[in-house]
Coordinates of C-alpha atoms and ligand atoms in Angstrom, one line a residue:
M274 CA 140.8 116.7 77.4
K275 CA 141.2 114.2 80.1
V276 CA 139.9 110.7 80.3
V277 CA 140.4 108.5 83.3
A278 CA 139.7 104.7 83.3
I279 CA 138.7 103.2 86.7
Q280 CA 139.6 99.6 85.9
A281 CA 138.5 96.9 88.4
S282 CA 140.1 93.6 87.4
P283 CA 142.3 92.0 90.1
H284 CA 145.1 91.4 87.6
R285 CA 146.6 92.6 84.3
G286 CA 144.3 90.4 82.1
N287 CA 141.6 90.9 79.5
T288 CA 140.0 94.0 81.1
Y289 CA 143.4 95.6 81.5
D290 CA 144.2 95.1 77.8
R291 CA 140.7 96.2 76.6
V292 CA 141.1 99.5 78.6
E293 CA 144.6 100.0 77.2
R294 CA 143.2 99.6 73.6
L295 CA 140.5 102.1 74.3
G296 CA 143.2 104.5 75.6
E297 CA 145.1 104.1 72.4
A298 CA 142.0 104.8 70.3
L299 CA 141.3 107.9 72.3
T300 CA 144.8 109.3 72.2
A301 CA 145.0 108.6 68.5
L302 CA 142.2 111.1 68.0
G303 CA 144.3 113.9 69.5
D304 CA 144.2 116.3 72.4
V305 CA 143.4 113.5 74.9
E306 CA 145.3 112.7 78.1
F307 CA 144.4 109.2 79.1
E308 CA 145.0 107.7 82.5
H309 CA 144.5 104.0 83.3
I310 CA 143.8 103.5 87.1
A311 CA 144.1 99.8 87.9
L312 CA 142.3 99.6 91.3
A313 CA 144.2 96.4 92.0
E314 CA 147.4 98.4 92.1
R315 CA 146.0 101.0 94.5
D316 CA 145.1 100.9 98.1
I317 CA 141.3 100.8 98.3
Q318 CA 139.9 99.2 101.4
P319 CA 136.3 98.0 102.0
C320 CA 133.7 100.4 103.5
R321 CA 133.3 99.8 107.2
G322 CA 129.6 100.9 107.2
C323 CA 130.0 103.7 109.8
F324 CA 127.9 106.1 107.7
V325 CA 130.1 109.0 108.7
C326 CA 130.6 110.1 105.0
F327 CA 126.8 110.4 104.5
M328 CA 126.1 112.1 107.8
R329 CA 129.1 114.3 108.5
G330 CA 131.0 114.4 105.2
E331 CA 133.4 112.3 103.2
G332 CA 136.4 114.2 104.6
L333 CA 135.8 112.5 107.9
C334 CA 136.0 108.9 106.5
P335 CA 138.1 106.9 109.0
I336 CA 139.9 104.9 106.3
Q337 CA 143.2 106.4 105.1
D338 CA 143.7 105.0 101.6
D339 CA 143.6 106.1 97.9
R340 CA 139.9 106.8 97.9
A341 CA 140.3 110.6 97.9
A342 CA 143.1 110.5 95.3
I343 CA 140.9 108.5 92.9
E344 CA 137.9 110.8 93.5
E345 CA 140.2 113.7 92.6
K346 CA 141.2 112.0 89.4
I347 CA 137.5 111.5 88.5
A348 CA 136.7 115.2 89.4
G349 CA 139.5 116.3 87.1
A350 CA 138.4 114.3 84.1
D351 CA 136.1 115.1 81.2
G352 CA 135.3 111.5 80.6
V353 CA 135.5 108.4 82.8
V354 CA 135.6 104.8 81.7
F355 CA 134.3 102.3 84.4
A356 CA 135.7 98.9 83.4
T357 CA 135.1 95.6 85.1
P358 CA 135.4 91.9 84.5
V359 CA 132.2 90.0 85.1
H360 CA 132.6 88.1 88.4
S361 CA 129.7 85.9 89.6
M362 CA 127.3 87.6 87.2
H363 CA 128.1 91.1 88.4
V364 CA 130.8 93.7 88.6
S365 CA 134.0 92.7 90.4
T366 CA 134.6 93.1 94.1
L367 CA 137.0 95.9 93.3
M368 CA 134.4 97.8 91.4
K369 CA 131.8 97.3 94.1
T370 CA 134.3 98.4 96.7
I371 CA 135.1 101.8 95.0
V372 CA 131.4 102.4 94.5
D373 CA 130.7 101.7 98.2
R374 CA 133.5 104.0 99.2
L375 CA 132.0 106.8 97.0
A376 CA 128.4 106.0 98.0
Y377 CA 127.7 109.4 99.5
T378 CA 127.8 110.6 95.8
F379 CA 124.3 108.9 95.5
H380 CA 123.0 111.5 98.0
R381 CA 125.3 114.4 96.8
P382 CA 125.7 113.9 93.0
R383 CA 128.5 115.9 91.5
Y384 CA 129.7 114.7 88.1
F385 CA 127.4 116.8 85.8
G386 CA 129.0 117.8 82.6
K387 CA 131.2 114.6 82.5
Y388 CA 130.7 111.6 80.3
A389 CA 130.8 108.0 81.4
V390 CA 131.5 104.9 79.3
G391 CA 130.9 101.3 80.7
L392 CA 133.3 98.5 79.7
A393 CA 132.8 94.9 80.8
V394 CA 134.6 91.7 80.0
T395 CA 133.0 88.3 80.6
G396 CA 133.9 84.6 79.9
G397 CA 130.3 84.0 78.7
V398 CA 127.5 85.7 80.6
G399 CA 126.7 88.5 83.0
L400 CA 127.4 91.6 80.8
K401 CA 123.9 92.9 81.2
E402 CA 124.0 92.8 85.0
A403 CA 127.5 94.3 85.2
L404 CA 126.9 97.1 82.7
G405 CA 123.4 97.8 84.1
Y406 CA 125.0 98.5 87.5
I407 CA 127.7 100.8 86.0
R408 CA 124.9 102.6 84.0
M409 CA 122.9 103.0 87.2
F410 CA 125.5 104.4 89.5
S411 CA 127.3 106.6 87.0
G412 CA 123.9 108.2 86.1
A413 CA 123.0 108.6 89.7
W414 CA 126.3 110.3 90.4
G415 CA 125.6 112.9 87.6
F416 CA 127.5 111.5 84.7
E417 CA 125.9 111.3 81.2
Y418 CA 126.3 107.6 80.4
I419 CA 127.0 107.7 76.7
D420 CA 127.8 104.1 75.6
E421 CA 129.3 100.8 76.6
L422 CA 131.8 98.2 75.3
K423 CA 131.1 94.5 75.8
Y424 CA 133.6 91.8 75.4
T425 CA 133.6 88.0 75.7
D426 CA 137.1 86.9 76.3
P427 CA 138.1 83.5 77.8
P428 CA 140.0 83.6 81.1
R429 CA 143.7 83.9 80.7
N430 CA 146.0 80.9 81.1
T431 CA 143.1 78.4 80.8
T432 CA 141.8 76.0 78.2
M433 CA 138.4 77.7 78.1
P434 CA 137.2 78.5 74.6
R435 CA 136.0 81.9 73.3
F436 CA 132.2 81.6 73.5
M437 CA 131.4 84.5 71.2
E438 CA 132.9 86.5 68.4
S439 CA 131.7 90.1 68.2
T440 CA 132.8 93.3 66.5
D441 CA 134.9 95.5 68.6
R442 CA 133.2 98.9 68.8
V443 CA 136.2 100.5 70.5
D444 CA 137.0 103.0 67.7
E445 CA 133.3 104.0 67.3
V446 CA 132.9 104.6 71.1
A447 CA 136.3 106.4 71.3
K448 CA 135.1 108.7 68.5
K449 CA 131.8 109.3 70.2
L450 CA 133.3 110.2 73.6
H451 CA 136.0 112.4 71.9
G452 CA 133.3 114.3 69.9
L453 CA 131.1 114.9 72.9
M454 CA 134.0 116.1 75.1
R455 CA 135.0 118.5 72.4
S456 CA 131.5 119.9 71.5
R457 CA 129.9 119.6 75.0
P458 CA 126.3 119.9 73.8
P459 CA 123.7 120.8 76.5
R460 CA 122.5 117.7 78.3
R461 CA 119.2 116.3 77.1
V462 CA 117.2 115.7 80.2
S463 CA 115.0 112.6 79.9
V464 CA 111.8 111.9 81.8
N465 CA 113.9 109.6 84.1
D466 CA 116.5 112.4 84.7
H467 CA 113.6 114.7 85.7
L468 CA 112.2 112.0 88.0
T469 CA 115.6 111.6 89.7
F470 CA 116.0 115.3 90.3
H471 CA 112.4 116.0 91.5
A472 CA 112.2 112.8 93.6
M473 CA 115.6 113.5 95.3
R474 CA 114.6 117.1 95.8
A475 CA 111.4 116.0 97.6
V476 CA 113.6 113.9 99.9
Y477 CA 116.6 116.1 100.6
G478 CA 114.5 119.3 100.9
R479 CA 112.8 117.6 103.9
L480 CA 116.0 116.3 105.6
E481 CA 117.4 119.4 107.2
R482 CA 117.2 118.0 110.7
F483 CA 117.8 114.3 109.8
S484 CA 120.6 114.6 107.3
P485 CA 122.0 118.1 107.5
T486 CA 125.1 117.5 105.3
D487 CA 123.0 116.3 102.4
H488 CA 120.5 119.1 102.9
A489 CA 123.2 121.7 103.0
Y490 CA 124.8 120.3 99.8
W491 CA 121.5 120.5 98.0
S492 CA 120.7 124.0 99.3
E493 CA 124.1 125.5 98.5
R494 CA 123.8 124.5 94.9
G495 CA 120.3 126.1 94.6
W496 CA 118.7 122.7 93.9
L497 CA 116.1 123.3 96.5
E498 CA 114.9 126.5 94.9
P499 CA 111.4 126.0 93.4
R500 CA 112.6 127.7 90.2
T501 CA 115.5 125.3 89.7
R502 CA 114.6 122.9 87.0
Y503 CA 117.6 120.5 86.9
F504 CA 121.0 119.9 88.5
T505 CA 122.8 121.8 85.8
Q506 CA 121.9 124.7 83.7
H507 CA 123.8 123.4 80.7
A508 CA 120.8 121.2 79.8
R509 CA 117.8 121.1 77.5
V510 CA 115.0 120.8 80.1
G511 CA 111.7 120.3 78.4
F512 CA 108.8 121.4 80.7
L513 CA 106.4 118.7 79.3
K514 CA 108.8 116.0 80.3
S515 CA 108.9 117.3 83.8
I516 CA 105.1 117.3 84.4
Y517 CA 104.8 113.6 85.4
P518 CA 108.0 113.6 87.5
R519 CA 106.9 116.8 89.4
L520 CA 103.6 115.1 90.1
V521 CA 105.3 112.0 91.4
A522 CA 107.6 114.2 93.6
W523 CA 104.6 116.1 95.0
I524 CA 102.9 112.9 96.0
M525 CA 106.1 111.6 97.5
G526 CA 106.6 114.8 99.4
R527 CA 103.1 114.6 101.0
S528 CA 103.7 111.1 102.0
L529 CA 107.1 112.0 103.4
D530 CA 105.6 114.9 105.4
R531 CA 103.2 112.5 107.0
G532 CA 105.9 110.0 107.8
L533 CA 108.4 112.5 109.2
A534 CA 105.9 114.5 111.2
N535 CA 106.3 112.6 114.4
Q536 CA 109.9 111.5 114.1
K537 CA 113.0 113.0 115.7
P538 CA 116.6 112.6 114.5
S539 CA 117.9 109.6 116.4
E540 CA 121.1 111.4 117.6
E541 CA 119.0 114.2 119.3
Ligands
FMN619 C1 135.9 85.0 90.4 C2 135.5 85.0 88.9 C3 134.1 85.0 88.7 C4 133.7 84.9 87.3 N1 132.4 84.9 87.1 C5 132.0 84.8 85.8 C6 130.6 84.8 85.5 O1 129.7 84.9 86.4 N2 130.2 84.7 84.2 C7 131.1 84.5 83.2 O2 130.7 84.4 82.1 N3 132.4 84.6 83.4 C8 132.9 84.8 84.7 N4 134.2 84.8 85.0 C9 135.2 84.9 83.8 C10 135.7 86.3 83.5 O3 134.6 87.2 83.4 C11 136.5 86.3 82.2 O4 137.5 85.4 82.3 C12 137.1 87.7 81.9 O5 137.7 87.6 80.6 C13 138.1 88.0 82.9 O6 138.7 89.3 82.7 P1 140.1 89.6 83.3 O7 141.2 88.9 82.5 O8 140.3 91.0 83.3 O9 140.1 89.0 84.7 C14 134.7 84.9 86.3 C15 136.0 84.9 86.6 C16 136.4 85.0 87.9 C17 137.9 85.1 88.2

């Protein structure tokens, strides 16, 4: 089983050490290959905002750096740890940069069947904001977000005190991730998961002329077929939980139909 950590501290400090410790806990459980990717030690350049990845495909991104290699690592993993220090009440710039560079994944989600763990290290505050963001983007990209590790560690090489003592759940979270990767139970699809699927389908099903790359991606996977109930078949999809999301998507669809009726793709 393979676990990759995407670690977004600009130096080898507290976040680096916390990720190393999680790696040790995971490998001690056996049958785990752990890879720690420190983004600061890779070449990841900021998005230029050209929107080529969204409209024409990520293979045409004009930036030549390690983005594709990192994406390949994520694609080859069973579990991914997204780890960040809290910077200015949020994830670090490095974490935001890699999320922006992979932002087409919000339109074309792909990590179903993989588990995500959030890890954040703060000096005092901001864990909720940073971890909330990791939870949001990993879920939108298809991961099952299973747990998170929160740390309050004073900045290195300073006289700042430790503001909070808390129990380290690293062994518990490692065990949970290990168990899930081994047993791979069908995903429990929540009302929110249904809502994401049906609302996105209402949008991308209507964007054949406006966003053909996204539309083709959805179509090729059978996600636009009326009988398809969720992104992956390895899921427990309760029909009752899908009633409200289907209704919301239907209302959205009608409103989109009205809005799109008189519009032309701007490139035409
Ligand atoms: C640019 C910057 C911004 C920071 N912003 C916050 C913050 O908003 N709230 C906070 O409690 N700590 C903040 N910190 C402190 C770090 O979260 C804390 O020192 C953490 O342990 C750093 O982990 P690291 O060693 O991996 O860099 C900030 C640190 C830096 C360098």
